[in-house]
Coordinates of C-alpha atoms and ligand atoms in Angstrom, one line a residue:
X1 CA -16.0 158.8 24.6
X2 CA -18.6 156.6 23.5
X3 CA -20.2 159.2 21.2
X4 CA -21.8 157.5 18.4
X5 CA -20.3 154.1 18.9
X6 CA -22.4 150.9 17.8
X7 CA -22.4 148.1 20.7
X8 CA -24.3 145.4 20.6
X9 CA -25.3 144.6 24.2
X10 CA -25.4 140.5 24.5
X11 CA -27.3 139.2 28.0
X12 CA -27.6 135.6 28.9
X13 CA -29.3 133.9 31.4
X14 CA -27.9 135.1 34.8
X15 CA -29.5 136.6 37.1
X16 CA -27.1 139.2 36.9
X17 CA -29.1 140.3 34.0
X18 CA -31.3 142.5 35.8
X19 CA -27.9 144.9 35.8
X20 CA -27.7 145.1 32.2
X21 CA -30.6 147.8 32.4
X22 CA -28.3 149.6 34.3
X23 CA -25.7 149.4 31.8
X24 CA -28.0 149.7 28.9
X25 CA -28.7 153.1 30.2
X26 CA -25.4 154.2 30.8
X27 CA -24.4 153.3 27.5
X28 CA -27.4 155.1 25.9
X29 CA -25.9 158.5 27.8
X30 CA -22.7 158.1 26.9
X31 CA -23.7 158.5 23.0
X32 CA -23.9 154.8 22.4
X33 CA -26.0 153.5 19.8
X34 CA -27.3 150.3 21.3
X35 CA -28.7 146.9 20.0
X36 CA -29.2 144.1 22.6
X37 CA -29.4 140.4 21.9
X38 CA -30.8 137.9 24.5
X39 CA -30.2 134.4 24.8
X40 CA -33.7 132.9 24.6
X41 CA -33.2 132.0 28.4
X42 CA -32.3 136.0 29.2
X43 CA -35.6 136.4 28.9
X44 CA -36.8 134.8 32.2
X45 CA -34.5 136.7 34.0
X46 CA -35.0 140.5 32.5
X47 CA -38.1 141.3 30.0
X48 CA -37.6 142.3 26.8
X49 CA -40.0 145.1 27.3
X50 CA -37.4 146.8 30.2
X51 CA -35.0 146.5 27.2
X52 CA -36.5 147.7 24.1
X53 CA -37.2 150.6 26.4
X54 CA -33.6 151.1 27.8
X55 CA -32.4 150.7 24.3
X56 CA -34.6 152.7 22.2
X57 CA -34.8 149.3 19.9
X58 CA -36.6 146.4 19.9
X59 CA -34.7 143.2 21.7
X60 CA -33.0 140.8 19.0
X61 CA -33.5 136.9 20.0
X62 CA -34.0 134.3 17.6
X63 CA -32.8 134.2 13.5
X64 CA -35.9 135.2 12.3
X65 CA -39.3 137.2 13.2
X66 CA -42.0 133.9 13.7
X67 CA -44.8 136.8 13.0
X68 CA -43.3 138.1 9.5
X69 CA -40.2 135.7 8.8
X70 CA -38.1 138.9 8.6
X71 CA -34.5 137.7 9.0
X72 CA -32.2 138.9 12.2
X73 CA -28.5 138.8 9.9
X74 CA -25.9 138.2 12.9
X75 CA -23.6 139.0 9.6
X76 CA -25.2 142.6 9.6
X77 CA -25.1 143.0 13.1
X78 CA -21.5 141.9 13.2
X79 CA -20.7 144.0 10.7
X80 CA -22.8 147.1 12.2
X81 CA -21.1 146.6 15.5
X82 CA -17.9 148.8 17.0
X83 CA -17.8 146.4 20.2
X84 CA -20.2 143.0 21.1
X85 CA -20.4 143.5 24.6
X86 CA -21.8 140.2 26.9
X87 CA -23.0 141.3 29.9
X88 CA -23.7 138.9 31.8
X89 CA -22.0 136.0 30.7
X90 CA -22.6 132.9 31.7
X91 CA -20.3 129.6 31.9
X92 CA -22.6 128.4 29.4
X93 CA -22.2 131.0 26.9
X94 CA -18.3 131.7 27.5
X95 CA -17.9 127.8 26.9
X96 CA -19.7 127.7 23.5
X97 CA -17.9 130.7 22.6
X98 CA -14.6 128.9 23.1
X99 CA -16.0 125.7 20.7
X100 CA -17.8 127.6 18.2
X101 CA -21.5 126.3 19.2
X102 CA -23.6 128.6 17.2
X103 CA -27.0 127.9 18.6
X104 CA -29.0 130.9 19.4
X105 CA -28.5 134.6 18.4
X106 CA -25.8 136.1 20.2
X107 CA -23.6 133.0 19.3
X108 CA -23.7 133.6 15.8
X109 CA -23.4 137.1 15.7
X110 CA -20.4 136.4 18.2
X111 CA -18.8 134.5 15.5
X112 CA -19.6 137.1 12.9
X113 CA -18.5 139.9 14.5
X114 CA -15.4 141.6 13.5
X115 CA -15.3 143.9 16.2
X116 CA -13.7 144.0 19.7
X117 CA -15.6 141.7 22.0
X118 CA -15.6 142.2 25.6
X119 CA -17.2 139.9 28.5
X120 CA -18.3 140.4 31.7
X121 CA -18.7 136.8 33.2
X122 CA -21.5 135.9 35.9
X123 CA -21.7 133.1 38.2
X124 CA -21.5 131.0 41.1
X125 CA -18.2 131.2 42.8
X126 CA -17.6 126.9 42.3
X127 CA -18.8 127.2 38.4
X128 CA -16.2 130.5 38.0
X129 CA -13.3 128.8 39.7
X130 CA -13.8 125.6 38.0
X131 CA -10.8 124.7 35.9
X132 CA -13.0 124.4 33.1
X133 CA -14.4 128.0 33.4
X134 CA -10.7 129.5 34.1
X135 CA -9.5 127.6 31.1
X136 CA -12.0 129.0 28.7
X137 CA -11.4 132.3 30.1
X138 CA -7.7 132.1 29.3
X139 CA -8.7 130.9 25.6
X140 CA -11.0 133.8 24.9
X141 CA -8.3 136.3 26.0
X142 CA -5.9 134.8 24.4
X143 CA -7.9 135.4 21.2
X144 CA -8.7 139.0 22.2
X145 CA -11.8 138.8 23.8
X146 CA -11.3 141.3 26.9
X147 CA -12.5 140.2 30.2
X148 CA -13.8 142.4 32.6
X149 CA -13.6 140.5 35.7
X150 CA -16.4 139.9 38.3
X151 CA -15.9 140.7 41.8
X152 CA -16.1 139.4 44.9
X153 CA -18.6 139.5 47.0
X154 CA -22.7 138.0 47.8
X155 CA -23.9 135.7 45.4
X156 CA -27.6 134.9 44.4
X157 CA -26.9 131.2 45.6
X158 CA -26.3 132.5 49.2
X159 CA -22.4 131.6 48.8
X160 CA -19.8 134.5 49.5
X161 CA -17.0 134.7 46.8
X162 CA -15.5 135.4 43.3
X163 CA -18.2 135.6 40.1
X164 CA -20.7 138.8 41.1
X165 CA -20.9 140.3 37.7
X166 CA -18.7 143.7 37.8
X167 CA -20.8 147.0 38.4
X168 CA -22.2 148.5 35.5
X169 CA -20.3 152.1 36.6
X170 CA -17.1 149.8 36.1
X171 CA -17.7 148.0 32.7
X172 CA -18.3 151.7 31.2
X173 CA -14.7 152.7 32.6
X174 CA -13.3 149.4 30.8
X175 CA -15.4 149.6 27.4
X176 CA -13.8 153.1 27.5
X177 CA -10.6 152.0 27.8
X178 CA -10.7 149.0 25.2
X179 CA -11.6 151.9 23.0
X180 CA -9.0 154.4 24.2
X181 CA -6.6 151.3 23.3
X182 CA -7.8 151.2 19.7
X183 CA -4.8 152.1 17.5
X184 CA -3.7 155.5 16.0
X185 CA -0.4 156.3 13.9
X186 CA 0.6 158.9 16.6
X187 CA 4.1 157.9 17.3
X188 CA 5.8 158.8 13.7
X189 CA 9.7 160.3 14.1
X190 CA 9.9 159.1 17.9
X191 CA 12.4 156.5 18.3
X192 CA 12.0 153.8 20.7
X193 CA 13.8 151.0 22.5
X194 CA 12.6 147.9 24.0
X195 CA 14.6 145.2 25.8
X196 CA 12.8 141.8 25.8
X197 CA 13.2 138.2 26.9
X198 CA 15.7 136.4 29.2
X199 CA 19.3 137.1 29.0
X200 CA 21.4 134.1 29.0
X201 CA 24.6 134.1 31.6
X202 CA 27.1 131.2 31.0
X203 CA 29.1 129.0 33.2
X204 CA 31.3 127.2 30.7
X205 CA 30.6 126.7 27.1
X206 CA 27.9 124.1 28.3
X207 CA 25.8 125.5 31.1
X208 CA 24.4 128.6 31.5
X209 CA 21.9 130.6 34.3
X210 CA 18.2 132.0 32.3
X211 CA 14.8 132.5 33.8
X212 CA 11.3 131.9 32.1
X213 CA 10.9 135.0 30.2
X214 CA 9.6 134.0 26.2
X215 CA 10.2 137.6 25.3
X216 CA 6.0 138.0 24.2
X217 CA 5.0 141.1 25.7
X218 CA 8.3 143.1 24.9
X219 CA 8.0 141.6 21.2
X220 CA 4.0 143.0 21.5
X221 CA 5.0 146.3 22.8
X222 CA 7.9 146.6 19.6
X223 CA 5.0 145.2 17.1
X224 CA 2.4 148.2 18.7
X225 CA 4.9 151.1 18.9
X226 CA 5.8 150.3 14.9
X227 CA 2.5 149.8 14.3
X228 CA 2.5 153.6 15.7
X229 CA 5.1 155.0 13.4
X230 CA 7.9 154.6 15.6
X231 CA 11.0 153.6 15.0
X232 CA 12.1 150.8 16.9
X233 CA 15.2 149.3 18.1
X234 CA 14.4 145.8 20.0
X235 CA 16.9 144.5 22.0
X236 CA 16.3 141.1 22.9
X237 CA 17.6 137.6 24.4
X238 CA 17.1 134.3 23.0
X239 CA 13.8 133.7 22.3
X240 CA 11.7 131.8 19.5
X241 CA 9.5 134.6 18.2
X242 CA 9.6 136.2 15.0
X243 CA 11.1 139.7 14.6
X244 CA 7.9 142.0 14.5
X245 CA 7.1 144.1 11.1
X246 CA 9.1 147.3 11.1
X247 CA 11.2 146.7 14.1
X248 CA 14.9 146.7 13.9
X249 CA 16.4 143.7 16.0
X250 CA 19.1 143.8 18.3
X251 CA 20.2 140.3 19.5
X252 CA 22.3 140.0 22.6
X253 CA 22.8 137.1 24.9
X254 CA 24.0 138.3 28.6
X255 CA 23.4 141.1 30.5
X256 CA 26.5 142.8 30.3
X257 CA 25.7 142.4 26.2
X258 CA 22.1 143.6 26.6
X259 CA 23.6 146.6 29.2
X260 CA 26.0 147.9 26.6
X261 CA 23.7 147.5 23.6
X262 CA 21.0 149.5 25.2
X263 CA 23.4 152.3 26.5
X264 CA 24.5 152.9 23.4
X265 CA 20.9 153.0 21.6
X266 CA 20.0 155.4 24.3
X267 CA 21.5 158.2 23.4
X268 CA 19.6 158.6 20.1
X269 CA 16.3 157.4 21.8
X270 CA 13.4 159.5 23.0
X271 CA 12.2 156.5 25.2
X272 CA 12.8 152.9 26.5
X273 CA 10.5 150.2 27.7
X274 CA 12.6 147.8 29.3
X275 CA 10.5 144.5 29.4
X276 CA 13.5 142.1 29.9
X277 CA 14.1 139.7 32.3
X278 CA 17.4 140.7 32.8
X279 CA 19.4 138.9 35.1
X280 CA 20.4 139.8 38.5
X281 CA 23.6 138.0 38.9
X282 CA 26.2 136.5 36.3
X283 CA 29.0 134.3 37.3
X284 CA 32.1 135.8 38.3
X285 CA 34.1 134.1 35.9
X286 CA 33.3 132.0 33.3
X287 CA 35.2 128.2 32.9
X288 CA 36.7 128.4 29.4
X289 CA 35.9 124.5 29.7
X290 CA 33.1 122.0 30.8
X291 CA 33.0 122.1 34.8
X292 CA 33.4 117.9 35.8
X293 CA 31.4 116.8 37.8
X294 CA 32.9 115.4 41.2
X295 CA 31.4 113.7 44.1
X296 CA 31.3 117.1 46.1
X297 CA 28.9 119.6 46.2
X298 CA 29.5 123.2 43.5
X299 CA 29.8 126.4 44.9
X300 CA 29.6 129.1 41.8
X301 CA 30.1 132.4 43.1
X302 CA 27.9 135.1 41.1
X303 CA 28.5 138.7 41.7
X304 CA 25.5 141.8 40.6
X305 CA 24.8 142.5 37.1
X306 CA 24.3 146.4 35.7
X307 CA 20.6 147.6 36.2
X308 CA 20.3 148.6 32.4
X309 CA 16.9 150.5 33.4
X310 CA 18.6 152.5 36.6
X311 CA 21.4 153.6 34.2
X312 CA 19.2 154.8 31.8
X313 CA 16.7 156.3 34.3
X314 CA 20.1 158.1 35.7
X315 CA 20.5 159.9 32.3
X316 CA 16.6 160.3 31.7
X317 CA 16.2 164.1 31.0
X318 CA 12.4 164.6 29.4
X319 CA 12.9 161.1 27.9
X320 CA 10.4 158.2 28.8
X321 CA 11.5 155.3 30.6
X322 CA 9.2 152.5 31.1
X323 CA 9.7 149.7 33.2
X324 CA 8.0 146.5 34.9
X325 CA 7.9 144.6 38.1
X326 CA 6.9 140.9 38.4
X327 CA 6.2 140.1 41.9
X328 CA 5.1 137.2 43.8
X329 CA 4.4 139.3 46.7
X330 CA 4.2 142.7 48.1
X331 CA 3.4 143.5 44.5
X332 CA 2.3 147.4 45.1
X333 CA 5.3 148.6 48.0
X334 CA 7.8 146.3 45.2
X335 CA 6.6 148.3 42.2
X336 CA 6.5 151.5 43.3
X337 CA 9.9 151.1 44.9
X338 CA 11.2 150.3 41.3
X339 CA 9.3 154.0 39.8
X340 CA 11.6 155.8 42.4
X341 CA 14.5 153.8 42.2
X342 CA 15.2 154.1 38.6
X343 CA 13.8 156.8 38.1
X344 CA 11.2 155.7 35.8
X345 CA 7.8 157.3 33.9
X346 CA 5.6 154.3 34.8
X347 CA 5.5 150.7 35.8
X348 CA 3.8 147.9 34.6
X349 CA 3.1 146.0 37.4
X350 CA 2.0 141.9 36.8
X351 CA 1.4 139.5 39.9
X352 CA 2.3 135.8 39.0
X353 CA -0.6 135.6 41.9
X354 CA -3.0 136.5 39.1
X355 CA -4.0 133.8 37.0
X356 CA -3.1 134.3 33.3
X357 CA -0.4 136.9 33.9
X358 CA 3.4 136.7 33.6
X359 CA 5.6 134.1 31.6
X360 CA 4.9 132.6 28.9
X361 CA 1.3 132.7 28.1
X362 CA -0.7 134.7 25.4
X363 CA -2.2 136.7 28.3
X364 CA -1.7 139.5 31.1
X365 CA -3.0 141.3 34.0
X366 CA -1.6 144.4 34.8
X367 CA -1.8 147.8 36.6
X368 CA 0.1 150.4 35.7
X369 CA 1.5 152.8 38.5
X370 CA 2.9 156.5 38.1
X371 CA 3.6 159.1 40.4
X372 CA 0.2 160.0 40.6
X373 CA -2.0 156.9 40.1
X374 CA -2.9 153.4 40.2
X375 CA -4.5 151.8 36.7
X376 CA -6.0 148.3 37.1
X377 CA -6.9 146.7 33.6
X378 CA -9.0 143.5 33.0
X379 CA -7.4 140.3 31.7
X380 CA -6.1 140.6 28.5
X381 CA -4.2 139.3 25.4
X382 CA -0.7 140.2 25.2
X383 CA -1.3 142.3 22.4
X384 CA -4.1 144.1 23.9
X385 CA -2.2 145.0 26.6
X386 CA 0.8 146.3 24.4
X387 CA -2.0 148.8 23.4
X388 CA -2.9 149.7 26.8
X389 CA 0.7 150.5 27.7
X390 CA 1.6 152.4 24.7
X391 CA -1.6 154.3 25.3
X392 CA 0.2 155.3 28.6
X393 CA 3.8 156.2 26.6
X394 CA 1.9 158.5 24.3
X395 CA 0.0 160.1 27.4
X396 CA 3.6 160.9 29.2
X397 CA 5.9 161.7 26.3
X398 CA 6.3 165.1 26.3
Ligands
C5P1 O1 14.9 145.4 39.9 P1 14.0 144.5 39.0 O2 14.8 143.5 38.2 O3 12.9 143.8 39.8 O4 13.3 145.6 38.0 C1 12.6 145.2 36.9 C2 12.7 146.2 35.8 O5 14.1 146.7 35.7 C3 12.3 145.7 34.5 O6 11.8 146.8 33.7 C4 13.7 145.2 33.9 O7 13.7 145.1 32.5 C5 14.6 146.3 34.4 N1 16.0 145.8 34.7 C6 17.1 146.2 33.9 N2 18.3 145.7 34.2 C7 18.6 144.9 35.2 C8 17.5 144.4 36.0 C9 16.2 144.9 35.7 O8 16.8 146.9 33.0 N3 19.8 144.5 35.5

């Protein structure tokens, strides 16, 4: 999988560096071809000798060589590069990746490289948690950078809690899967729908019942499956995004609308991915004029909206139905109840317990569950994890 691939291994000065041997090594086996940078304080914590070893190269620090004044391009390295890697990453270095602060090194070459750029951050369970940390986080991955998160567990400081860097064994599994992700025209002649956003159900012309839903990660999923070759129908509530390139859109504004548009693209599709936040109940009638307000309490009686994605899972045959769960709690049990239920491929499963997933943002966290298995994926940008999850459609489609 990682046959031939150029990563440029960044370290920085944690003392979680003395695991980037590790990885170093595993990279080397797996076919990488591998170049590491250090930070100049890296150095105290692992010797360069350990990694010009490891690597097969000699370790990259400063701009230049003091001895003969050769020059180390960052442009050239960026260039060179299939994936910059930063393992360990500290605070430090994730918050001068955030501003552009282009002082050593690895800094420059970060902001030079055109290549996928992962992190695997490494620190002290306060400095992680910090709201400062967490927001930088959520501004790298909203620009692409993929986090691969640190665990729980010991720390150097003594303390017990969130910022161990993640083992070595699993940032392999997730630079393999960032490449896995990397696109391929693979989907040309399937056809595709994908609901998205919030439907909209009124109460009289004025008021109406919505949720949070801004439509991004169904609009992502549409923009990746074109992207594919597919051709794609999105169906879609209000919502303020542009139409994606290639994708043919379906506006509708209540469920019932969204429920009869979808039934009716179904029958030509070869597979749905139904990301909307479609809602649950709709009220039972609808005043053809504006509800006055009085001095007593409103009762509005709501009775149960269509499941769009049951009715389509109902009439599945080898067609593949996609669907998602966001859950507050019981995230699993919910999810999995949801495959059975409607008889779906896969769900994509996002917690609004995990920082950075569900509404609105540029990010998401999610773990896709089959039949068969359980996918956990790092932190990611929305469009990253459209990837992921059209990775999975192309693995099921038969
Ligand atoms: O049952 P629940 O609403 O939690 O399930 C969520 C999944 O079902 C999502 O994929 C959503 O788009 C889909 N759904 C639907 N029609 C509904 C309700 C949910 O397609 N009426």
């Amino acid at each position: 999988m990682l046959n031939g691939k150029h990563i440029i291994l960044g370290i920085t000065g944690s003392i979680a560096a003395y695991k980037a041997a590790m990885l170093c090594r595993l990279l080397v086996k797996e076919g990488a071809e591998v170049r590491v940078i250090m930070t100049p304080l890296a150095k105290q914590f692992i010797t360069p000798l350990t990694m010009a070893t490891l690597s097969k190269h000699p370790i990259l620090v400063e701009f230049f060589n003091p001895e003969n004044g050769e020059w180390n391009s960052h442009v050239s390295l960026g260039e060179w590069a299939d994936m910059l890697l930063i393992a360990p990453a500290t605070a430090n270095t994730m918050a001068k990746m955030t501003t552009g602060i282009a002082d050593n090194l690895l800094l420059t070459t970060y902001l030079s490289a055109r290549s996928k750029v992962a992190i695997a951050p490494a620190m002290d369970l306060d400095m992680y948690a910090h709201v400062t940390t967490q927001q930088n986080l959520k501004t790298l991955a909203e620009r692409g950078v993929a986090i691969i998160e640190p665990g729980a567990g010991e720390l150097a400081s003594g303390l017990v809690g969130k910022g161990r860097m993640a083992e070595p064994e699993e940032i392999i599994e997730q630079v393999k899967a960032i490449f896995a992700a990397e696109c391929k025209r693979t989907l040309s002649g399937k056809r595709y729908i994908v609901t998205a956003g919030a439907t909209i159900e009124p109460i009289d012309p004025v008021r109406y019942i919505t949720n949070h839903s801004t439509g991004k990660m169904g609009y992502a999923i549409a923009e990746e499956l074109a992207r594919r070759g597919a051709e794609v129908k999105l169906i879609t509530g209000r919502t303020a995004l542009p139409t994606p390139q290639g994708v043919e859109r379906i506006d509708v504004l209540s469920a019932e609308d969204m429920y009869n548009a979808t039934v009716k693209e179904w029958e030509l599709a070869d597979g749905a991915v139904m990301c909307a936040a479609v809602a649950d109940y709709t009220p039972k009638s609808v005043a053809d004029h504006k509800l006055k307000k009085s001095d007593d309490d409103l009762t509005i009686e709501l009775c149960r909206t269509k499941d769009i994605a049951k009715e389509l899972g109902s009439n599945k045959g080898n067609r593949t139905l996609v669907g998602f769960a966001l859950e507050t709690d019981n995230e699993r049990a919910n999810a999995e109840g949801k495959l059975q239920r409607k008889n779906l491929d896969f769900v994509v499963l996002n917690s609004l317990r995990d920082k950075g997933a569900g509404f609105g943002g540029d990010t998401n966290k999610i773990t896709i569950i089959d039949n068969n298995s359980r996918e956990e994926h790092p932190l990611m940008s929305k469009h990253d994890t459209a990837k992921v999850i059209v990775d999975k459609i192309e693995r099921v489609t038969r």
